């Protein structure tokens, strides 16, 4: 039984699962409830590629030009808005002394079909007091979404995990803007297991395409 579980685990985390083509409207109907996002996440293979269930909360991001992306917003990688880290990150917190970990990943690197670098780590901050991400400990400095080749749009996820206590992270600091190698083949499920983070409590996502809009 344990062997089977580990095998499935490995299959999911080691970039071997074929990604299904993305279909359907982006973001779902306007005004749709958060619970209804569960279907959307399954349709887009976020469940089960990355997470097992819909987290309880949505993460609200704000970028430097005042822009708030909506859930599953469609962007170009050269969109100036996303070239720097969000200036504000919000999710419902238990208290301002509870510590959280924020992860931003791209499971579709370098292309959705040939995602041999799954999962690519764009941003990783741990020991965040409440939602004050900028008071947290940077493990990977924000790197804007990279879409190096044509061949489909990338799903970019932001996940927040609630920590049980302060964590001494072993991961090497990745702080250069384009230091791709160390960021490749991250596995958020393994990371969560290693530090006993459980399931994410909050999520949001973007969808970044290489192609010119029509
Ligand atoms: C992004 O790239 C597209 C295609 O090359 C170009 O048409 C568009 O103007 C660029 N946008 C920005 C903000 O540079
Ligand atoms: C944290 O919460 C306490 C009590 O609710 C409050 O007094 C304190 O000012 C808060 N600290 C920050 C940094 O918001
Ligand atoms: C955290 O959330 C509170 C209320 O939800 C908000 O007032 C505060 O600005 C947030 N902090 C950051 C860094 O976004
Ligand atoms: C995740 O953990 C499994 C089981 O320990 C391991 O076999 C696999 O290589 C890990 N995946 C990554 C991408 O580190």
PDB file of N, CA and C in Angstrom, residues 12-54:
ATOM      1  N   UNK A  12       3.029  12.041  -9.869  1.00  0.00           N
ATOM      2  CA  UNK A  12       2.445  13.374  -9.914  1.00  0.00           C
ATOM      3  C   UNK A  12       3.538  14.433  -9.837  1.00  0.00           C
ATOM      4  N   UNK A  13       4.537  14.191  -9.013  1.00  0.00           N
ATOM      5  CA  UNK A  13       5.528  15.226  -8.758  1.00  0.00           C
ATOM      6  C   UNK A  13       6.710  15.219  -9.707  1.00  0.00           C
ATOM      7  N   UNK A  14       6.912  14.154 -10.439  1.00  0.00           N
ATOM      8  CA  UNK A  14       8.140  14.062 -11.221  1.00  0.00           C
ATOM      9  C   UNK A  14       7.918  14.311 -12.699  1.00  0.00           C
ATOM     10  N   UNK A  15       6.988  15.156 -13.019  1.00  0.00           N
ATOM     11  CA  UNK A  15       6.836  15.655 -14.379  1.00  0.00           C
ATOM     12  C   UNK A  15       6.531  14.569 -15.409  1.00  0.00           C
ATOM     13  N   UNK A  16       5.968  13.464 -14.980  1.00  0.00           N
ATOM     14  CA  UNK A  16       5.692  12.431 -15.968  1.00  0.00           C
ATOM     15  C   UNK A  16       4.231  12.427 -16.428  1.00  0.00           C
ATOM     16  N   UNK A  17       3.364  13.010 -15.614  1.00  0.00           N
ATOM     17  CA  UNK A  17       1.942  13.009 -15.994  1.00  0.00           C
ATOM     18  C   UNK A  17       1.720  13.951 -17.176  1.00  0.00           C
ATOM     19  N   UNK A  18       1.060  13.463 -18.186  1.00  0.00           N
ATOM     20  CA  UNK A  18       0.781  14.285 -19.367  1.00  0.00           C
ATOM     21  C   UNK A  18      -0.295  15.313 -19.016  1.00  0.00           C
ATOM     22  N   UNK A  19      -0.032  16.525 -19.402  1.00  0.00           N
ATOM     23  CA  UNK A  19      -0.992  17.579 -19.124  1.00  0.00           C
ATOM     24  C   UNK A  19      -2.058  17.598 -20.212  1.00  0.00           C
ATOM     25  N   UNK A  20      -3.283  17.669 -19.796  1.00  0.00           N
ATOM     26  CA  UNK A  20      -4.354  17.686 -20.789  1.00  0.00           C
ATOM     27  C   UNK A  20      -4.489  19.078 -21.373  1.00  0.00           C
ATOM     28  N   UNK A  21      -4.899  19.158 -22.640  1.00  0.00           N
ATOM     29  CA  UNK A  21      -5.046  20.485 -23.231  1.00  0.00           C
ATOM     30  C   UNK A  21      -6.064  21.324 -22.465  1.00  0.00           C
ATOM     31  N   UNK A  22      -5.789  22.592 -22.365  1.00  0.00           N
ATOM     32  CA  UNK A  22      -6.666  23.466 -21.604  1.00  0.00           C
ATOM     33  C   UNK A  22      -7.859  23.868 -22.444  1.00  0.00           C
ATOM     34  N   UNK A  23      -9.005  23.714 -21.892  1.00  0.00           N
ATOM     35  CA  UNK A  23     -10.253  24.030 -22.606  1.00  0.00           C
ATOM     36  C   UNK A  23     -11.134  24.880 -21.709  1.00  0.00           C
ATOM     37  N   UNK A  24     -12.082  25.523 -22.335  1.00  0.00           N
ATOM     38  CA  UNK A  24     -13.123  26.167 -21.552  1.00  0.00           C
ATOM     39  C   UNK A  24     -12.826  27.609 -21.226  1.00  0.00           C
ATOM     40  N   UNK A  25     -13.827  28.305 -20.704  1.00  0.00           N
ATOM     41  CA  UNK A  25     -13.661  29.728 -20.420  1.00  0.00           C
ATOM     42  C   UNK A  25     -12.670  29.932 -19.283  1.00  0.00           C
ATOM     43  N   UNK A  26     -11.923  31.010 -19.367  1.00  0.00           N
ATOM     44  CA  UNK A  26     -10.948  31.315 -18.330  1.00  0.00           C
ATOM     45  C   UNK A  26     -11.658  31.995 -17.179  1.00  0.00           C
ATOM     46  N   UNK A  27     -11.445  31.496 -15.997  1.00  0.00           N
ATOM     47  CA  UNK A  27     -11.976  32.160 -14.812  1.00  0.00           C
ATOM     48  C   UNK A  27     -13.376  31.747 -14.423  1.00  0.00           C
ATOM     49  N   UNK A  28     -14.108  31.166 -15.355  1.00  0.00           N
ATOM     50  CA  UNK A  28     -15.482  30.775 -15.031  1.00  0.00           C
ATOM     51  C   UNK A  28     -16.402  31.969 -15.107  1.00  0.00           C
ATOM     52  N   UNK A  29     -17.710  31.724 -15.007  1.00  0.00           N
ATOM     53  CA  UNK A  29     -18.672  32.816 -15.132  1.00  0.00           C
ATOM     54  C   UNK A  29     -18.473  33.885 -14.062  1.00  0.00           C
ATOM     55  N   UNK A  30     -18.834  35.084 -14.402  1.00  0.00           N
ATOM     56  CA  UNK A  30     -18.760  36.202 -13.462  1.00  0.00           C
ATOM     57  C   UNK A  30     -19.621  35.944 -12.237  1.00  0.00           C
ATOM     58  N   UNK A  31     -19.125  36.330 -11.094  1.00  0.00           N
ATOM     59  CA  UNK A  31     -19.930  36.198  -9.886  1.00  0.00           C
ATOM     60  C   UNK A  31     -20.032  34.766  -9.375  1.00  0.00           C
ATOM     61  N   UNK A  32     -19.300  33.879  -9.989  1.00  0.00           N
ATOM     62  CA  UNK A  32     -19.346  32.472  -9.574  1.00  0.00           C
ATOM     63  C   UNK A  32     -18.803  32.333  -8.149  1.00  0.00           C
ATOM     64  N   UNK A  33     -19.390  31.434  -7.383  1.00  0.00           N
ATOM     65  CA  UNK A  33     -18.944  31.260  -5.997  1.00  0.00           C
ATOM     66  C   UNK A  33     -17.567  30.616  -5.955  1.00  0.00           C
ATOM     67  N   UNK A  34     -16.935  30.781  -4.806  1.00  0.00           N
ATOM     68  CA  UNK A  34     -15.602  30.199  -4.634  1.00  0.00           C
ATOM     69  C   UNK A  34     -15.667  28.682  -4.734  1.00  0.00           C
ATOM     70  N   UNK A  35     -16.699  28.085  -4.169  1.00  0.00           N
ATOM     71  CA  UNK A  35     -16.843  26.623  -4.191  1.00  0.00           C
ATOM     72  C   UNK A  35     -16.910  26.104  -5.636  1.00  0.00           C
ATOM     73  N   UNK A  36     -17.532  26.907  -6.503  1.00  0.00           N
ATOM     74  CA  UNK A  36     -17.671  26.485  -7.902  1.00  0.00           C
ATOM     75  C   UNK A  36     -16.324  26.424  -8.611  1.00  0.00           C
ATOM     76  N   UNK A  37     -15.319  27.049  -8.011  1.00  0.00           N
ATOM     77  CA  UNK A  37     -13.981  27.029  -8.613  1.00  0.00           C
ATOM     78  C   UNK A  37     -13.393  25.618  -8.582  1.00  0.00           C
ATOM     79  N   UNK A  38     -13.944  24.785  -7.744  1.00  0.00           N
ATOM     80  CA  UNK A  38     -13.473  23.406  -7.652  1.00  0.00           C
ATOM     81  C   UNK A  38     -13.523  22.729  -9.025  1.00  0.00           C
ATOM     82  N   UNK A  39     -14.649  22.900  -9.721  1.00  0.00           N
ATOM     83  CA  UNK A  39     -14.810  22.318 -11.062  1.00  0.00           C
ATOM     84  C   UNK A  39     -13.766  22.879 -12.015  1.00  0.00           C
ATOM     85  N   UNK A  40     -13.590  24.178 -11.899  1.00  0.00           N
ATOM     86  CA  UNK A  40     -12.634  24.865 -12.756  1.00  0.00           C
ATOM     87  C   UNK A  40     -11.221  24.312 -12.525  1.00  0.00           C
ATOM     88  N   UNK A  41     -10.877  24.125 -11.265  1.00  0.00           N
ATOM     89  CA  UNK A  41      -9.546  23.627 -10.933  1.00  0.00           C
ATOM     90  C   UNK A  41      -9.329  22.208 -11.449  1.00  0.00           C
ATOM     91  N   UNK A  42     -10.406  21.440 -11.450  1.00  0.00           N
ATOM     92  CA  UNK A  42     -10.302  20.072 -11.991  1.00  0.00           C
ATOM     93  C   UNK A  42     -10.198  20.099 -13.505  1.00  0.00           C
ATOM     94  N   UNK A  43     -10.995  20.970 -14.102  1.00  0.00           N
ATOM     95  CA  UNK A  43     -10.992  21.101 -15.550  1.00  0.00           C
ATOM     96  C   UNK A  43      -9.604  21.496 -16.054  1.00  0.00           C
ATOM     97  N   UNK A  44      -8.946  22.361 -15.315  1.00  0.00           N
ATOM     98  CA  UNK A  44      -7.624  22.833 -15.704  1.00  0.00           C
ATOM     99  C   UNK A  44      -6.512  22.000 -15.081  1.00  0.00           C
ATOM    100  N   UNK A  45      -6.879  20.882 -14.479  1.00  0.00           N
ATOM    101  CA  UNK A  45      -5.913  19.898 -13.966  1.00  0.00           C
ATOM    102  C   UNK A  45      -5.038  20.413 -12.823  1.00  0.00           C
ATOM    103  N   UNK A  46      -5.486  21.461 -12.176  1.00  0.00           N
ATOM    104  CA  UNK A  46      -4.748  21.956 -11.019  1.00  0.00           C
ATOM    105  C   UNK A  46      -4.944  20.935  -9.909  1.00  0.00           C
ATOM    106  N   UNK A  47      -6.177  20.477  -9.814  1.00  0.00           N
ATOM    107  CA  UNK A  47      -6.482  19.285  -9.047  1.00  0.00           C
ATOM    108  C   UNK A  47      -6.564  18.177 -10.091  1.00  0.00           C
ATOM    109  N   UNK A  48      -5.749  17.135 -10.127  1.00  0.00           N
ATOM    110  CA  UNK A  48      -4.833  16.763  -9.058  1.00  0.00           C
ATOM    111  C   UNK A  48      -3.350  17.015  -9.351  1.00  0.00           C
ATOM    112  N   UNK A  49      -3.006  17.754 -10.409  1.00  0.00           N
ATOM    113  CA  UNK A  49      -1.577  17.929 -10.712  1.00  0.00           C
ATOM    114  C   UNK A  49      -0.798  18.548  -9.554  1.00  0.00           C
ATOM    115  N   UNK A  50      -1.391  19.544  -8.907  1.00  0.00           N
ATOM    116  CA  UNK A  50      -0.646  20.320  -7.920  1.00  0.00           C
ATOM    117  C   UNK A  50      -1.207  20.163  -6.514  1.00  0.00           C
ATOM    118  N   UNK A  51      -2.505  20.226  -6.400  1.00  0.00           N
ATOM    119  CA  UNK A  51      -3.129  20.128  -5.079  1.00  0.00           C
ATOM    120  C   UNK A  51      -4.250  19.089  -5.114  1.00  0.00           C
ATOM    121  N   UNK A  52      -4.706  18.698  -3.938  1.00  0.00           N
ATOM    122  CA  UNK A  52      -5.726  17.654  -3.862  1.00  0.00           C
ATOM    123  C   UNK A  52      -7.143  18.225  -3.779  1.00  0.00           C
ATOM    124  N   UNK A  53      -7.286  19.370  -3.155  1.00  0.00           N
ATOM    125  CA  UNK A  53      -8.609  19.958  -2.940  1.00  0.00           C
ATOM    126  C   UNK A  53      -8.559  21.471  -3.081  1.00  0.00           C
ATOM    127  N   UNK A  54      -9.740  22.043  -3.250  1.00  0.00           N
ATOM    128  CA  UNK A  54      -9.845  23.503  -3.303  1.00  0.00           C
ATOM    129  C   UNK A  54      -9.516  24.074  -1.921  1.00  0.00           C
TER     130      UNK A  54
END
